[in-house]
Every structure is written in structure tokens, then in C-alpha cells.
CSV table of C-alpha atoms in Angstrom, one decimal:
chain,number,residue,atom,x,y,z
Y,1,MET,CA,-0.5,-6.4,-25.9
Y,2,GLN,CA,1.6,-7.1,-22.8
Y,3,LEU,CA,-0.4,-8.7,-19.8
Y,4,PHE,CA,1.0,-8.0,-16.3
Y,5,ASP,CA,-0.4,-10.0,-13.4
Y,6,PRO,CA,0.0,-8.6,-9.9
Y,7,THR,CA,3.5,-10.1,-9.4
Y,8,HIS,CA,4.8,-8.8,-12.8
Y,9,THR,CA,3.2,-5.4,-12.3
Y,10,ALA,CA,5.0,-5.0,-9.0
Y,11,ALA,CA,8.3,-6.1,-10.5
Y,12,ALA,CA,7.9,-3.6,-13.4
Y,13,LEU,CA,7.4,-0.7,-11.0
Y,14,PRO,CA,10.6,-0.2,-8.9
Y,15,TYR,CA,10.4,2.8,-6.6
Y,16,SER,CA,13.8,4.1,-7.8
Y,17,ARG,CA,12.1,4.7,-11.2
Y,18,LEU,CA,8.6,5.3,-10.1
Y,19,VAL,CA,9.3,8.3,-7.9
Y,20,PRO,CA,11.1,10.4,-10.5
Y,21,ALA,CA,8.4,9.4,-13.1
Y,22,LEU,CA,5.7,10.8,-10.7
Y,23,ALA,CA,7.7,14.0,-10.3
Y,24,LEU,CA,7.7,14.5,-14.0
Y,25,ALA,CA,4.0,13.6,-14.4
Y,26,ALA,CA,3.0,16.0,-11.7
Y,27,GLN,CA,4.7,18.9,-13.5
Y,28,GLU,CA,3.2,17.8,-16.9
Y,29,LEU,CA,-0.3,17.6,-15.3
Y,30,ALA,CA,0.2,21.2,-14.0
Y,31,ALA,CA,1.4,22.3,-17.4
Y,32,LYS,CA,-1.6,20.6,-19.1
Y,33,ALA,CA,0.8,18.3,-21.0
Y,34,ILE,CA,-1.2,15.5,-19.4
Y,35,LEU,CA,-5.0,15.7,-19.5
Y,36,ALA,CA,-6.7,13.9,-16.7
Y,37,PRO,CA,-10.3,14.8,-15.6
Y,38,GLU,CA,-11.5,14.1,-12.1
Y,39,ARG,CA,-12.3,10.4,-11.6
Y,40,LEU,CA,-15.8,9.2,-12.4
Y,41,VAL,CA,-17.4,7.6,-9.4
Y,42,VAL,CA,-20.5,5.4,-10.1
Y,43,PRO,CA,-22.4,3.8,-7.2
Y,44,VAL,CA,-22.8,0.0,-7.6
Y,45,ASP,CA,-24.8,-0.4,-4.4
Y,46,ALA,CA,-25.1,1.3,-1.0
Y,47,ALA,CA,-21.5,0.5,-0.1
Y,48,SER,CA,-19.7,-0.3,-3.4
Y,49,VAL,CA,-18.5,1.9,-6.3
Y,50,LEU,CA,-17.0,1.7,-9.8
Y,51,LEU,CA,-14.1,4.2,-10.4
Y,52,CYS,CA,-13.1,5.2,-13.9
Y,53,MET,CA,-9.8,7.3,-14.2
Y,54,PRO,CA,-8.5,8.3,-17.6
Y,55,ALA,CA,-5.3,10.2,-18.5
Y,56,VAL,CA,-3.9,11.2,-21.8
Y,57,ALA,CA,-0.4,12.3,-22.7
Y,58,ALA,CA,1.5,12.7,-26.0
Y,59,ASP,CA,3.2,9.3,-25.7
Y,60,ILE,CA,0.7,7.0,-24.0
Y,61,SER,CA,-2.7,7.1,-22.4
Y,62,VAL,CA,-4.4,5.0,-19.7
Y,63,THR,CA,-7.7,4.2,-18.2
Y,64,LYS,CA,-8.0,2.6,-14.8
Y,65,LEU,CA,-11.2,0.8,-14.0
Y,66,VAL,CA,-11.5,-0.2,-10.3
Y,67,THR,CA,-14.3,-1.6,-8.3
Y,68,VAL,CA,-14.4,-1.2,-4.5
Y,69,HIS,CA,-16.7,-3.7,-2.7
Y,70,PRO,CA,-16.1,-3.3,1.1
Y,71,ASP,CA,-18.0,-6.4,2.0
Y,72,ASN,CA,-16.0,-8.8,-0.2
Y,73,ALA,CA,-14.2,-10.5,2.7
Y,74,ARG,CA,-17.3,-12.6,3.1
Y,75,HIS,CA,-16.9,-13.8,-0.5
Y,76,ALA,CA,-13.2,-14.5,0.0
Y,77,LEU,CA,-12.5,-11.8,-2.6
Y,78,PRO,CA,-10.3,-8.6,-2.4
Y,79,VAL,CA,-12.1,-5.3,-1.7
Y,80,ILE,CA,-10.4,-3.6,-4.6
Y,81,GLN,CA,-10.2,-5.2,-8.0
Y,82,GLY,CA,-9.4,-3.6,-11.4
Y,83,GLU,CA,-7.0,-3.0,-14.2
Y,84,VAL,CA,-5.1,-0.2,-16.0
Y,85,VAL,CA,-5.4,-0.3,-19.8
Y,86,VAL,CA,-2.5,1.3,-21.5
Y,87,PHE,CA,-2.6,2.4,-25.2
Y,88,ASP,CA,-0.6,4.4,-27.7
Y,89,THR,CA,-2.0,7.9,-27.9
Y,90,ALA,CA,-1.3,8.4,-31.6
Y,91,THR,CA,-3.1,5.2,-32.8
Y,92,GLY,CA,-5.1,3.9,-29.9
Y,93,ARG,CA,-3.3,0.6,-30.1
Y,94,ARG,CA,-3.5,-1.3,-26.8
Y,95,LEU,CA,0.0,-1.7,-25.3
Y,96,ALA,CA,-0.5,-3.3,-21.9
Y,97,LEU,CA,-2.9,-4.4,-19.2
Y,98,LEU,CA,-1.6,-3.8,-15.7
Y,99,ASP,CA,-3.0,-5.0,-12.4
Y,100,GLY,CA,-5.0,-2.1,-11.0
Y,101,PRO,CA,-4.7,-2.6,-7.3
Y,102,THR,CA,-0.9,-3.2,-7.6
Y,103,VAL,CA,-0.5,0.0,-9.7
Y,104,THR,CA,-2.6,2.0,-7.2
Y,105,ALA,CA,-0.7,0.7,-4.1
Y,106,ARG,CA,2.7,1.4,-5.6
Y,107,ARG,CA,2.1,4.7,-7.2
Y,108,THR,CA,0.3,5.9,-4.0
Y,109,ALA,CA,3.3,4.9,-1.9
Y,110,ALA,CA,5.6,6.5,-4.5
Y,111,MET,CA,3.8,9.8,-4.2
Y,112,THR,CA,4.3,9.7,-0.4
Y,113,LEU,CA,8.0,9.0,-1.1
Y,114,LEU,CA,8.1,12.0,-3.4
Y,115,GLY,CA,6.4,14.2,-0.8
Y,116,ILE,CA,8.9,13.1,1.9
Y,117,ALA,CA,11.9,13.7,-0.4
Y,118,THR,CA,10.6,17.2,-1.3
Y,119,LEU,CA,9.2,18.3,2.1
Y,120,ALA,CA,10.9,16.5,4.9
Y,121,PRO,CA,13.8,18.3,6.6
Y,122,CYS,CA,16.0,15.2,6.4
Y,123,ARG,CA,16.1,11.7,5.1
Y,124,PRO,CA,13.8,9.7,7.4
Y,125,ALA,CA,15.2,7.1,9.7
Y,126,SER,CA,12.0,6.4,11.6
Y,127,VAL,CA,8.3,6.4,10.6
Y,128,LEU,CA,5.0,6.1,12.4
Y,129,ILE,CA,2.4,4.3,10.3
Y,130,ILE,CA,-1.2,4.7,11.3
Y,131,GLY,CA,-3.2,1.8,9.7
Y,132,THR,CA,-2.6,-1.8,9.1
Y,133,GLY,CA,-4.2,-2.4,5.7
Y,134,ALA,CA,-2.8,-3.0,2.2
Y,135,GLN,CA,-1.7,0.6,1.7
Y,136,ALA,CA,0.1,0.5,5.0
Y,137,ALA,CA,2.0,-2.6,3.9
Y,138,ALA,CA,2.9,-1.0,0.5
Y,139,HIS,CA,4.1,2.1,2.2
Y,140,VAL,CA,6.3,0.2,4.7
Y,141,ASP,CA,7.9,-1.8,1.8
Y,142,ALA,CA,8.4,1.4,-0.2
Y,143,LEU,CA,10.0,3.3,2.8
Y,144,VAL,CA,12.4,0.4,3.4
Y,145,GLN,CA,13.4,0.0,-0.3
Y,146,PHE,CA,13.7,3.7,-1.2
Y,147,PHE,CA,14.9,5.4,2.0
Y,148,GLY,CA,16.3,2.4,3.9
Y,149,VAL,CA,14.0,3.2,6.9
Y,150,ALA,CA,14.7,0.6,9.7
Y,151,ARG,CA,12.5,1.8,12.6
Y,152,PHE,CA,8.7,1.8,12.5
Y,153,CYS,CA,6.0,2.2,14.9
Y,154,VAL,CA,2.6,0.9,13.7
Y,155,ALA,CA,-0.6,2.0,15.2
Y,156,GLY,CA,-3.7,-0.1,14.6
Y,157,THR,CA,-7.3,-0.1,15.9
Y,158,SER,CA,-6.4,-3.2,17.9
Y,159,ALA,CA,-3.2,-4.3,19.5
Y,160,ALA,CA,-3.5,-7.8,17.9
Y,161,GLY,CA,-3.9,-6.3,14.5
Y,162,ALA,CA,-0.8,-4.1,14.9
Y,163,GLN,CA,1.2,-7.0,16.3
Y,164,ALA,CA,0.3,-9.2,13.4
Y,165,PHE,CA,1.2,-6.4,10.9
Y,166,CYS,CA,4.6,-5.9,12.7
Y,167,GLN,CA,5.3,-9.6,12.6
Y,168,ALA,CA,4.7,-9.7,8.9
Y,169,LEU,CA,6.8,-6.6,8.4
Y,170,ARG,CA,9.8,-8.1,10.2
Y,171,GLY,CA,9.3,-11.3,8.2
Y,172,ARG,CA,9.6,-9.4,4.9
Y,173,HIS,CA,12.5,-7.1,6.0
Y,174,ALA,CA,15.2,-8.7,8.2
Y,175,GLY,CA,16.8,-6.3,10.6
Y,176,VAL,CA,13.9,-3.8,10.6
Y,177,GLU,CA,12.5,-2.8,14.0
Y,178,ALA,CA,8.7,-2.6,14.3
Y,179,ILE,CA,6.8,-1.6,17.4
Y,180,ALA,CA,3.1,-2.2,17.6
Y,181,LEU,CA,0.8,0.4,19.2
Y,182,GLU,CA,-3.0,0.9,19.7
Y,183,ALA,CA,-4.1,3.9,17.8
Y,184,ALA,CA,-6.0,5.2,20.8
Y,185,SER,CA,-2.6,5.5,22.7
Y,186,LEU,CA,-1.5,8.2,20.3
Y,187,ARG,CA,-3.9,10.7,22.0
Y,188,HIS,CA,-1.7,10.4,25.1
Y,189,GLU,CA,1.8,9.7,23.9
Y,190,LEU,CA,3.3,10.2,20.5
Y,191,PRO,CA,6.5,8.4,19.7
Y,192,GLU,CA,9.3,10.6,18.4
Y,193,THR,CA,9.6,10.0,14.7
Y,194,ASP,CA,10.7,11.7,11.5
Y,195,VAL,CA,7.5,11.1,9.5
Y,196,VAL,CA,3.8,10.2,10.4
Y,197,ILE,CA,1.8,8.6,7.7
Y,198,ALA,CA,-2.0,7.9,8.1
Y,199,LEU,CA,-3.5,5.2,5.8
Y,200,THR,CA,-7.0,4.8,7.1
Y,201,THR,CA,-10.6,5.4,6.1
Y,202,SER,CA,-11.4,7.1,9.4
Y,203,LYS,CA,-14.1,9.7,9.7
Y,204,THR,CA,-12.4,11.2,12.7
Y,205,PRO,CA,-8.8,12.5,12.9
Y,206,VAL,CA,-6.2,9.9,13.7
Y,207,ILE,CA,-3.0,12.1,13.3
Y,208,PRO,CA,-2.2,13.7,16.7
Y,209,VAL,CA,-2.4,17.5,17.0
Y,210,ASP,CA,1.0,17.7,18.7
Y,211,VAL,CA,3.2,16.4,15.9
Y,212,GLY,CA,6.7,17.6,16.4
Y,213,ALA,CA,7.8,20.7,14.5
Y,214,HIS,CA,10.4,18.7,12.5
Y,215,THR,CA,8.0,15.8,11.8
Y,216,LEU,CA,6.3,15.6,8.4
Y,217,ALA,CA,2.7,14.4,8.6
Y,218,VAL,CA,1.2,12.7,5.6
Y,219,GLY,CA,-2.4,11.9,5.1
Y,220,VAL,CA,-3.2,9.3,2.5
Y,221,GLY,CA,-6.2,7.3,3.4
Y,222,ALA,CA,-9.1,9.8,3.7
Y,223,PHE,CA,-10.4,10.1,0.1
Y,224,LYS,CA,-14.0,11.1,0.6
Y,225,PRO,CA,-15.5,14.4,1.9
Y,226,ASP,CA,-16.8,12.6,5.1
Y,227,MET,CA,-13.4,11.2,6.0
Y,228,ALA,CA,-10.6,12.9,7.9
Y,229,GLU,CA,-7.2,11.9,9.2
Y,230,PHE,CA,-5.7,15.3,10.0
Y,231,PRO,CA,-7.1,17.3,12.9
Y,232,PRO,CA,-8.2,20.8,11.9
Y,233,GLU,CA,-5.8,22.4,14.5
Y,234,LEU,CA,-2.8,20.9,12.8
Y,235,LEU,CA,-4.0,22.0,9.3
Y,236,ARG,CA,-4.4,25.6,10.6
Y,237,ARG,CA,-0.9,25.6,12.1
Y,238,ARG,CA,1.0,24.5,9.0
Y,239,GLN,CA,1.3,25.1,5.3
Y,240,ILE,CA,-0.8,22.5,3.4
Y,241,VAL,CA,0.7,20.8,0.3
Y,242,VAL,CA,-1.4,18.5,-1.8
Y,243,ASP,CA,-0.6,16.1,-4.7
Y,244,ASP,CA,-3.5,17.3,-6.8
Y,245,LEU,CA,-5.3,20.6,-6.0
Y,246,ALA,CA,-8.4,20.0,-8.1
Y,247,GLY,CA,-9.0,16.5,-6.7
Y,248,ALA,CA,-8.3,17.7,-3.1
Y,249,ARG,CA,-11.0,20.4,-3.4
Y,250,HIS,CA,-13.6,17.6,-3.8
Y,251,GLU,CA,-12.2,14.6,-2.1
Y,252,ALA,CA,-9.9,15.7,0.8
Y,253,GLY,CA,-12.3,15.4,3.6
Y,254,ASP,CA,-9.6,16.6,6.1
Y,255,LEU,CA,-9.3,19.9,4.3
Y,256,ILE,CA,-13.0,20.3,3.4
Y,257,GLN,CA,-14.1,19.8,7.0
Y,258,ALA,CA,-11.4,22.1,8.4
Y,259,LYS,CA,-12.6,24.8,5.9
Y,260,ALA,CA,-9.1,25.2,4.6
Y,261,ASP,CA,-8.2,28.4,2.7
Y,262,TRP,CA,-7.7,26.9,-0.8
Y,263,ASN,CA,-5.9,30.0,-1.9
Y,264,GLY,CA,-3.1,29.1,0.6
Y,265,VAL,CA,-3.0,25.4,-0.3
Y,266,VAL,CA,0.1,24.6,-2.5
Y,267,GLU,CA,0.3,21.9,-5.2
Y,268,LEU,CA,3.4,19.7,-5.0
Y,269,ALA,CA,4.1,20.4,-8.7
Y,270,ALA,CA,4.6,24.1,-8.0
Y,271,LEU,CA,7.4,23.2,-5.6
Y,272,LEU,CA,9.0,20.7,-7.9
Y,273,SER,CA,9.0,23.2,-10.8
Y,274,GLY,CA,10.3,26.0,-8.6
Y,275,GLN,CA,7.2,28.2,-9.2
Y,276,ARG,CA,6.7,28.3,-5.5
Y,277,PRO,CA,9.5,28.3,-2.8
Y,278,ARG,CA,9.8,25.3,-0.5
Y,279,PRO,CA,8.1,26.0,2.8
Y,280,ALA,CA,10.4,27.4,5.5
Y,281,LEU,CA,8.7,25.3,8.1
Y,282,VAL,CA,7.8,21.6,7.8
Y,283,PRO,CA,4.3,21.5,6.2
Y,284,VAL,CA,1.7,18.7,6.0
Y,285,PHE,CA,1.2,16.7,2.9
Y,286,LYS,CA,-2.2,15.4,1.7
Y,287,THR,CA,-2.7,13.0,-1.2
Y,288,VAL,CA,-5.9,12.1,-3.0
Y,289,GLY,CA,-4.5,10.3,-6.0
Y,290,GLN,CA,-4.8,11.1,-9.7
Y,291,ALA,CA,-5.0,9.2,-13.0
Y,292,ALA,CA,-1.8,11.0,-14.1
Y,293,TRP,CA,0.0,9.0,-11.4
Y,294,ASP,CA,-1.3,5.8,-13.1
Y,295,LEU,CA,0.0,7.1,-16.4
Y,296,ALA,CA,3.4,7.7,-14.8
Y,297,ALA,CA,3.4,4.1,-13.6
Y,298,ALA,CA,2.5,2.8,-17.0
Y,299,ARG,CA,5.5,4.6,-18.5
Y,300,VAL,CA,7.8,2.9,-16.0
Y,301,ALA,CA,6.2,-0.5,-16.6
Y,302,LEU,CA,6.7,-0.1,-20.4
Y,303,GLY,CA,10.3,1.0,-19.9
Y,304,GLY,CA,9.8,4.6,-20.7
């Protein structure tokens, strides 16, 4: 069995291969060629949870086990810990053990890249990132590497946090422009940008209502029914596209709280397969994650 630490897991998952692997997995999931039930969420304590996410395909299968302990900073430990177990479907033989948080960060960012490639009216040159956590950092790296984005605005809850994030960003990517903003300022002035991506755990909308007509808005961070990054007004104005419809019905707090008409919500796989036409106007894209995306990452890591 191959063992991948975080560094080796990241190196095994280049976005140039991960994005098309996700496009294939999304269509296989829709066609039931990948079987992946909704993730099992088991409370550990009042704030912490254990997540179990299995997926089975004809070639390989995976199970991701992840623990989320929000108070781990006081123990000098990461909030999210876990692993992805990969095995041969025909025999059950264990093939690999991948670092769970690294797989999650990269496949989540890759799904955003796939959404942008499918839904945005043009290749993005500028992006507004709302959030300064690990997912925000993964998304910035992915956008630079995959699209060559060179202009970022980064909105954080504090100016100091946003400044620190931008400084680290510029240190990783020479020549990239990064402007720090306070998230509260977006209520009054929204920078002109090709894409807005929210990566928070906010319980109140952080994406401005007045996003430009040609700007794609992506919501990534709100993954519980009581969380929301999209304002209801924006969801009512635009076509809603999701990465996984079944998961979104139970986990996309933005859509649940806005009482979205689920009959009108489109799954990305239907657009990729041509079963549904691409929206004439720029939609919004909401992701909640899926074990099938971990399976796609495992295929890439194993060289499939």
C-alpha cells in the first residue's frame, strides 16, 4: 500500500489532471457509475464531528474519515484531520492512504476551477476571495496555477488578517497582485472582478447582492443548513448550479434558507454531459462536496 503524507499528496494531485478527473467523476456519479451515499456525520462533542464519506466505482473505491475539532488551536493541532483509504474494488486490496485534509482542499478548489471553466463567460483575470483560511489559500494557489490569475482582492473579517494573507500569497507567487480588504467594506463598495469566491463558515451572507452581471459568484464555505454565504436576493435573480444536488438539498444552507426552488436548481454534471444547456446569463455556483470527488482525486494520485 502506498502511503502519501501531506506533501506527497499535494504533489500527486496537479490541478491540470484533477479538474478533468472531477468532470468525469461528476458525470459518472450522475449516471450511477459511482455510488456515493450522503456523508455520515457523527457528533463527537458539542462542537466536533466525525465525517465518513465512502464512494465506490468499478475500478477503485475510497472511504474518507475526517474529524473536525474547531477548538484544536488551543492544543496546537489542526482543526481538520483525517485520511482517504483507497482500495481495489474487485478485491478490496488496499492501494493507498492519502492525507485527508490535503485531498479535501485540492479537490474542493478543483471543483471551483471546473465550475469557473464551465460557467464563467471568460477566463478569469481577477478574483475576489472572501475568507482567509486554509480553503482560501488552496483556492488562490489553484487559481494561479490553473488559470494564471494575477490579481486578487482578499476580504477578511479583520484588516490585519487580510493583510497577513495577502503577504503570504505574494510570497508564494511572485508578481501576483493582492489587495487586502475588510469584509464589512463589501457592503458599500464591491471591487470590479471576474469571479467572487466565498470560503467562510458565516451564518449571514457575505457575498454582496450587487455582484456584476458578468461576474460569477461561487459559494464554497457554507456546508451546514444554518450557514449562508449567498444573499437570498442574488439566488432569486440567477440560475443556481450546484456540484451535487442531493447533498445541496441537505447541506447548502444558502439555498435552504432562501427556500430555493429545487426543481430549477441545475447539477453541474447535466451541463457537462450536455443534458442541460449552459445558462444564457451568468449563474451562481454552490458547492457542498462529495465523496465521488475524493475518488476522482485518488484516481489521479494513483496515476489513473
